[in-house]
Amino acid sequence: MSLAPRSPESGSERTPRGSPQDKRANDVQDPFPGDRRFSGELQSRLGGGLAFKLALFILTSTAVIYLVAFLYSYVTLRKEILADVKKDALGVTMVTLGKIDNVLGGIEKVAAFLARDLSGEGRTAAVMIRQMEGLLQANPEIFGVAVAFEPRAFDGRSRYYAPYIHRGPEGLKRILIGGAEYDYFTKDWYQIPRELDRSLWSEPYVHEGEGGDLVATFSVPFYRTAAGERGLAGIVRVDVSLDWLQDIVSRLMPQRQGYSFLISRNGVFVTHPRKEFIMRESVFSLADATQDEELRRIGRHMVWAGKDFVPLTGSAFGRDSWMFYAPLPSIGWSIGLVFPEAELFGNIFELNRVILMIGGVGFLVLLIVIVVISGTITRPLRTLTEKAAEIARGNLDVALPEIRSRDEVGELSRSFENMKGALKEYISNLAETTAAKERIESELKIARAIQMSFLPKKFPPFPERREMDIYATLIPAREVGGDLYDFFLLDGDHLFFSIGDVSGKGVPAALFMAVTKTLMKGMADRDLAPSALLEAVNGELCRENETSMFVTIFCGVLDLKSGRLSCTAAGHPAPLLIRAGKDPEPLVIGQGFLLGALEGVTYRTTEIVLAPGDNLLLYTDGVTEAQNGNREFYGEARLRRVAAVHAAGGTASLVDAVVADVRSFAGDAPQYDDITLLSVVYQGADGDSRRRDR
Amino acid sequence: MHPSVKRLRSDPAHRFPLPFYWVLFVAVAVSLLLVATSGFCAQALKTATFLPQWRPQAQFAGFYTAYEKGLYRKYGIDVTVLRGGPDRPAGAALAARQADFVTLFLSEAVQVRDKGVRLINIGQLMQRSGFLLVAKAGSGIAAPRDLQGRKVSLWTSFQVQPLAFFRKYGIAVKPVVQGETVNLFLRGGVDAASAMWYNEYYTILNSGLNEEDLTTFFLDRHGLNFPEDGIYVLEETFRRDRALCDAFVRASLEGWQYAFDRPEEALDIVMAYVRKANVATNRPHQRWMLARMRDLIGPKDPSVPMGVLPRQDFLTVAEELHRAGLTGGVPSYGEFYVFGPAKP
């Protein structure tokens, strides 16, 4: 249904939308007259905005929470794993170190025993050799034994004397080392204990015999007392093959992946999974090769019998590893265990990967869910928005989508539907009412015309009669009014005039006015005094008066020959009597009860004589009770002032002047009551209205 | 088939016609020419043997580089590089004519010459001595006189220089014979040890001691510049074929320059020799050694070429040796050292 009312005469179904008629007739207008883009923009904003915002905020918060939890668990797990590893490494290493120490300690004891024994009194070579052999046989870890004497310390003449027994493929081999090609005095195993005057372990070296075994030597100096002086007699040398040591160390980490190594006091690798490092590279050469200051620092700590569990950042030992190191106290070497992080944290890296993947998939799912859910919200909203725009454009018959959900969106949709129905109803009621109103208005226009035709409008009404002049005007507050005035000649010498005010306004008052006027005119007679007339009219009015309306009347009969005026007032304000040359005064007259209210009311007639030039101004309270914007009344005083000024100008000018003054007083304030004025001037029997001293 | 060939086949009298002989002659002539020229080329390469004074290491990088980069060939020599070591002293090998060219320390060469082996120096590689005495800073040795009464390990063959140092500062030390390692020093068995800057010094650093933990006395900075490595040849070899000697020195010096310019490439060459000889060393050590060789071989004055033996340095060594009683006299500089091609 369109908002434009159906014009009853035109017969056209609709007026085009946007036509002037349309706009003028309707209260509801297109709220967005120029913005046809509205619905499209809103659509994109709704669709992108809600889903995007939801997704962004929810996903971001979830991501943050997830990441925090993840990071915390990762960090904690890492710490725990490292602590575990350290403990494990410590435990395992300590056990192994203990084992190694046992063996080495045993060797040291054996060597020391032999040395002490040799310090005793002279041994023959044979005894000594037997001792050495026994030592070898009793200690399988020992590879070889030598007793090297200081120059001439053994037999007083030989510079070199150093029997050496070692294991060979076919049993024990006995040789004498020392000579021009092998000056053992400058060899480390001899020279260092000699100069330091104590026993110590050597650096690892490759055995000079066949086989190329890796050995280390424990040297013990032994002394003899000669001529009361205790002096160095020689060095006991015990060679230990390092196979078993390499074996033990390399087996340190069976379960874990990673590796262990052993370095000497100089940092040289004694064991290492990479065989090419052994005896060639040291922890310092690796640090030098990779310019790794940290590794050098760690190496120094290691060779200085340090123990620690440190991360390795350089590439020499493999990136991202942890190393545990501890010293072998007896021999002064160091064990290192390297744990690559990939192995250490392999499980948690795997776990992390899975968790992150779950997180990723979860986010995707969450994203999809958010998009879907927000879709279920925004889609109906978008549709509703479109439909709202349609409705705003005037299309009230647009079909709203049916939304069955019980949530807020469904509620909104249902309210929308209700609102649309109510709007439709309201608008159709309005249209009907407007149509009805227009109908009434047009009928009112006709009624006004009819009513106006009741009132004598021709001025001057009796141009050939010069005994009086009469002028009247009636300005209704609405199209039709409840005031009345009338005048007519009863016979050739008697003029009847009246003015009245029906209670109320509008059509009912007008109809009552018509009845009253007709009654008065019908019942007026030359022989009938005004009071009697009014009593008769009152009787008729009361009889049929179901509406409880009443009317105030002032009427009078003027004898044109004598100027005698008989008049009666029934609840109506007394007219202004402006005697010629004098100020206006209200006519002194008694008030009777208004007409139409009570049956059997009696009235009195008052008689006065008008002199020629006297002006009688009749008015209704629409004049004196006219209000301006400040709710002030026009008032009788002002009326008298105006009348005083304009009375001399004649009936028409007086009436017009009063009307003009009332209008100017009222200003923009609406007219609440009918304004009626009637002015009668008696001009004398001969019609001579000479004005005297005016 | 060509009609003439057909005729060849069928005609017994004309079994080997003229064109065939002509082709045969040309083939033989060309073959002879090729043999002759190749023989000529082969004849242009002289043979020579070279023995470094120690096991393969970057101390001889220039020579190995010259060989591997074909520089000897470029100069017309087919060199055989022998493997040196403690079991093959260079001086003795030269005397026994087991090698044409050797490297020797200047001080050793003077002593060998004094023993009667008429060798001459045809190119002095090292300009500065690489010899130093090293002590632990924590042992309270900061200046030379702090060595008074301390145990100092010295090499038997190379003690002339440090003894001159002690004499210069008037200190008496307790000398100990230094073996093949520096472990005696590392373990604290001596207060100071002898070391070559390019070798033992690095070994000490490589055992965990930092440079700030050590006090060093570089003897060349104390006025005792005994430059070491030089190229030596027997006088008779020199007289027989001076051009060969000159070419050998030039190629060797070019090899050294190449090694200094492209150290990593030279290291690759050196490490190959190291691995073949199974020497217990590693690349970082050799890298250090090559860098120090550059410091020691490079002349202080860039306008001076490599290989020069300043007379003063020669006299310092020769006189000190004589004073130590190791030589009977001081050889003449001009007789001992001949560098560069014959003057026209």
Short mmCIF file of C-alpha atoms in Angstrom, two decimals, chain B residues 64-294:
data_model
loop_
_atom_site.label_atom_id
_atom_site.label_comp_id
_atom_site.label_asym_id
_atom_site.label_seq_id
_atom_site.Cartn_x
_atom_site.Cartn_y
_atom_site.Cartn_z
CA TYR B 64 104.65 -27.24 -1.72
CA THR B 65 102.56 -24.54 -3.38
CA ALA B 66 105.21 -23.94 -6.03
CA TYR B 67 105.25 -27.65 -6.79
CA GLU B 68 101.45 -28.14 -6.82
CA LYS B 69 100.84 -24.99 -8.87
CA GLY B 70 103.37 -26.02 -11.49
CA LEU B 71 105.66 -23.07 -10.82
CA TYR B 72 108.79 -25.22 -10.91
CA ARG B 73 107.67 -26.60 -14.23
CA LYS B 74 107.04 -23.10 -15.44
CA TYR B 75 110.64 -22.28 -14.66
CA GLY B 76 111.75 -25.45 -16.34
CA ILE B 77 112.46 -27.67 -13.35
CA ASP B 78 111.02 -31.06 -12.61
CA VAL B 79 111.30 -31.05 -8.85
CA THR B 80 110.93 -34.05 -6.56
CA VAL B 81 109.90 -32.98 -3.08
CA LEU B 82 111.32 -35.36 -0.50
CA ARG B 83 109.78 -35.87 2.91
CA GLY B 84 111.80 -34.36 5.70
CA GLY B 85 111.84 -35.12 9.38
CA PRO B 86 114.02 -35.66 12.40
CA ASP B 87 115.27 -38.91 10.95
CA ARG B 88 116.55 -37.14 7.87
CA PRO B 89 118.63 -34.11 8.78
CA ALA B 90 118.81 -31.69 5.89
CA GLY B 91 122.46 -30.77 6.31
CA ALA B 92 123.59 -34.38 6.17
CA ALA B 93 121.37 -35.07 3.18
CA LEU B 94 122.87 -32.12 1.33
CA ALA B 95 126.37 -33.28 2.13
CA ALA B 96 125.53 -36.79 0.99
CA ARG B 97 124.08 -35.35 -2.18
CA GLN B 98 120.78 -37.01 -1.42
CA ALA B 99 119.09 -33.68 -2.13
CA ASP B 100 120.00 -30.82 -4.43
CA PHE B 101 118.23 -28.11 -2.46
CA VAL B 102 117.47 -28.02 1.24
CA THR B 103 116.28 -25.53 3.78
CA LEU B 104 118.34 -24.89 6.90
CA PHE B 105 118.50 -22.50 9.80
CA LEU B 106 121.20 -19.91 9.14
CA SER B 107 123.02 -20.84 12.31
CA GLU B 108 122.97 -24.51 11.41
CA ALA B 109 124.13 -23.79 7.87
CA VAL B 110 127.11 -21.84 9.13
CA GLN B 111 128.07 -24.71 11.38
CA VAL B 112 127.66 -27.25 8.59
CA ARG B 113 129.83 -25.15 6.32
CA ASP B 114 132.35 -24.90 9.08
CA LYS B 115 132.48 -28.68 9.22
CA GLY B 116 133.63 -28.64 5.64
CA VAL B 117 130.47 -29.05 3.64
CA ARG B 118 130.72 -26.31 1.05
CA LEU B 119 127.19 -25.12 0.88
CA ILE B 120 125.97 -21.68 -0.09
CA ASN B 121 122.80 -19.73 0.65
CA ILE B 122 120.98 -18.85 -2.53
CA GLY B 123 117.89 -17.33 -0.90
CA GLN B 124 117.24 -16.27 2.69
CA LEU B 125 113.56 -16.78 3.35
CA MET B 126 113.12 -15.69 6.95
CA GLN B 127 114.05 -12.09 7.66
CA ARG B 128 113.18 -12.22 11.31
CA SER B 129 113.98 -14.86 13.83
CA GLY B 130 110.94 -16.72 15.06
CA PHE B 131 112.69 -17.75 18.26
CA LEU B 132 111.34 -16.64 21.63
CA LEU B 133 111.56 -17.54 25.29
CA VAL B 134 108.19 -17.88 26.94
CA ALA B 135 107.29 -17.89 30.63
CA LYS B 136 104.04 -17.93 32.57
CA ALA B 137 103.06 -14.46 33.67
CA GLY B 138 102.02 -15.85 37.01
CA SER B 139 105.54 -17.06 37.78
CA GLY B 140 106.72 -13.51 38.30
CA ILE B 141 108.82 -13.23 35.15
CA ALA B 142 108.23 -9.93 33.41
CA ALA B 143 111.67 -8.73 32.33
CA PRO B 144 114.77 -10.61 31.19
CA ARG B 145 116.55 -10.25 34.52
CA ASP B 146 113.68 -12.06 36.25
CA LEU B 147 115.06 -15.20 34.60
CA GLN B 148 118.05 -15.09 36.92
CA GLY B 149 118.47 -18.46 38.60
CA ARG B 150 115.35 -19.90 36.99
CA LYS B 151 115.01 -23.15 35.11
CA VAL B 152 114.94 -22.52 31.36
CA SER B 153 114.59 -25.29 28.79
CA LEU B 154 116.76 -24.91 25.67
CA TRP B 155 117.09 -26.93 22.50
CA THR B 156 120.45 -28.56 22.17
CA SER B 157 120.80 -27.59 18.54
CA PHE B 158 119.57 -24.04 18.95
CA GLN B 159 120.91 -22.68 22.15
CA VAL B 160 123.38 -20.21 20.74
CA GLN B 161 120.78 -17.53 20.40
CA PRO B 162 119.30 -17.78 23.90
CA LEU B 163 122.75 -18.09 25.46
CA ALA B 164 123.71 -14.87 23.74
CA PHE B 165 120.54 -13.39 25.19
CA PHE B 166 121.49 -14.46 28.71
CA ARG B 167 124.98 -13.11 28.22
CA LYS B 168 123.61 -9.84 26.96
CA TYR B 169 121.58 -9.33 30.14
CA GLY B 170 124.16 -10.89 32.38
CA ILE B 171 121.86 -13.55 33.77
CA ALA B 172 122.70 -17.09 34.76
CA VAL B 173 119.91 -19.57 34.36
CA LYS B 174 119.57 -23.26 35.14
CA PRO B 175 119.43 -24.77 31.67
CA VAL B 176 117.38 -27.87 31.03
CA VAL B 177 117.37 -29.80 27.77
CA GLN B 178 114.16 -29.23 25.88
CA GLY B 179 112.63 -32.29 24.28
CA GLU B 180 110.14 -32.51 21.48
CA THR B 181 107.18 -31.13 23.40
CA VAL B 182 106.44 -28.12 25.56
CA ASN B 183 104.75 -30.25 28.19
CA LEU B 184 107.62 -29.77 30.62
CA PHE B 185 106.89 -26.07 30.53
CA LEU B 186 103.12 -26.55 30.62
CA ARG B 187 103.34 -28.80 33.66
CA GLY B 188 105.55 -26.28 35.40
CA GLY B 189 108.72 -28.26 35.23
CA VAL B 190 110.66 -25.22 33.98
CA ASP B 191 109.99 -21.55 34.44
CA ALA B 192 110.68 -20.63 30.83
CA ALA B 193 110.91 -22.56 27.61
CA SER B 194 112.26 -22.07 24.10
CA ALA B 195 109.67 -21.80 21.39
CA MET B 196 109.31 -20.93 17.75
CA TRP B 197 106.69 -18.31 17.24
CA TYR B 198 105.11 -20.23 14.43
CA ASN B 199 105.04 -23.59 16.18
CA GLU B 200 105.56 -24.15 19.89
CA TYR B 201 104.04 -20.83 20.82
CA TYR B 202 100.80 -21.86 19.16
CA THR B 203 100.93 -25.23 20.88
CA ILE B 204 101.13 -23.40 24.20
CA LEU B 205 98.16 -21.20 23.28
CA ASN B 206 96.35 -24.27 22.11
CA SER B 207 96.67 -25.90 25.50
CA GLY B 208 94.42 -23.29 27.02
CA LEU B 209 96.84 -20.53 28.00
CA ASN B 210 95.88 -17.11 26.73
CA GLU B 211 98.43 -14.63 25.48
CA GLU B 212 97.85 -12.48 28.52
CA ASP B 213 98.84 -15.45 30.69
CA LEU B 214 102.31 -15.48 29.11
CA THR B 215 105.42 -13.36 29.14
CA THR B 216 107.38 -13.54 25.91
CA PHE B 217 110.89 -12.48 24.91
CA PHE B 218 111.26 -12.32 21.14
CA LEU B 219 115.00 -12.47 20.75
CA ASP B 220 115.04 -10.53 17.49
CA ARG B 221 113.62 -7.59 19.38
CA HIS B 222 116.50 -7.83 21.79
CA GLY B 223 119.05 -7.32 19.05
CA LEU B 224 119.58 -11.02 18.47
CA ASN B 225 118.07 -11.52 15.11
CA PHE B 226 119.14 -15.00 14.00
CA PRO B 227 117.02 -15.40 10.89
CA GLU B 228 116.34 -19.04 10.35
CA ASP B 229 115.11 -20.73 7.18
CA GLY B 230 117.08 -20.25 3.97
CA ILE B 231 117.55 -22.21 0.76
CA TYR B 232 120.91 -23.94 0.52
CA VAL B 233 122.72 -25.73 -2.24
CA LEU B 234 126.17 -27.25 -2.65
CA GLU B 235 128.63 -24.90 -4.24
CA GLU B 236 129.42 -27.41 -6.91
CA THR B 237 125.77 -27.72 -7.90
CA PHE B 238 125.62 -23.97 -8.05
CA ARG B 239 128.66 -23.72 -10.29
CA ARG B 240 127.45 -26.50 -12.53
CA ASP B 241 124.10 -24.96 -13.22
CA ARG B 242 123.57 -21.54 -11.80
CA ALA B 243 120.49 -21.00 -13.92
CA LEU B 244 118.86 -24.01 -12.32
CA CYS B 245 119.50 -22.60 -8.85
CA ASP B 246 118.22 -19.22 -9.84
CA ALA B 247 115.12 -20.75 -11.37
CA PHE B 248 114.52 -22.85 -8.25
CA VAL B 249 114.75 -19.84 -5.97
CA ARG B 250 112.51 -17.76 -8.19
CA ALA B 251 109.89 -20.44 -8.43
CA SER B 252 110.05 -21.03 -4.68
CA LEU B 253 109.66 -17.33 -3.90
CA GLU B 254 106.77 -17.12 -6.31
CA GLY B 255 105.25 -20.10 -4.55
CA TRP B 256 105.60 -18.32 -1.23
CA GLN B 257 103.97 -15.19 -2.60
CA TYR B 258 101.12 -17.28 -3.96
CA ALA B 259 100.69 -18.95 -0.57
CA PHE B 260 100.57 -15.56 1.19
CA ASP B 261 98.04 -14.25 -1.29
CA ARG B 262 95.78 -17.27 -1.14
CA PRO B 263 96.30 -18.75 2.29
CA GLU B 264 93.33 -21.09 2.35
CA GLU B 265 94.32 -22.64 -0.92
CA ALA B 266 97.88 -23.01 0.33
CA LEU B 267 96.52 -24.60 3.50
CA ASP B 268 94.63 -27.14 1.45
CA ILE B 269 97.93 -28.09 -0.21
CA VAL B 270 99.82 -28.23 3.06
CA MET B 271 97.14 -30.31 4.78
CA ALA B 272 97.29 -32.81 1.93
CA TYR B 273 101.02 -33.26 2.57
CA VAL B 274 100.35 -33.41 6.30
CA ARG B 275 97.79 -36.15 5.90
CA LYS B 276 99.99 -38.15 3.61
CA ALA B 277 102.81 -38.00 6.12
CA ASN B 278 100.42 -38.64 8.99
CA VAL B 279 101.72 -35.67 10.92
CA ALA B 280 99.85 -35.00 14.17
CA THR B 281 98.71 -31.48 13.54
CA ASN B 282 95.55 -29.69 12.52
CA ARG B 283 94.44 -26.98 10.18
CA PRO B 284 94.15 -24.15 12.71
CA HIS B 285 97.76 -24.80 13.77
CA GLN B 286 98.91 -24.72 10.16
CA ARG B 287 96.89 -21.59 9.53
CA TRP B 288 98.70 -19.92 12.41
CA MET B 289 102.01 -21.20 11.13
CA LEU B 290 101.43 -19.85 7.63
CA ALA B 291 100.41 -16.47 9.01
CA ARG B 292 103.55 -16.32 11.13
CA MET B 293 105.69 -17.37 8.18
CA ARG B 294 104.28 -14.39 6.38
#
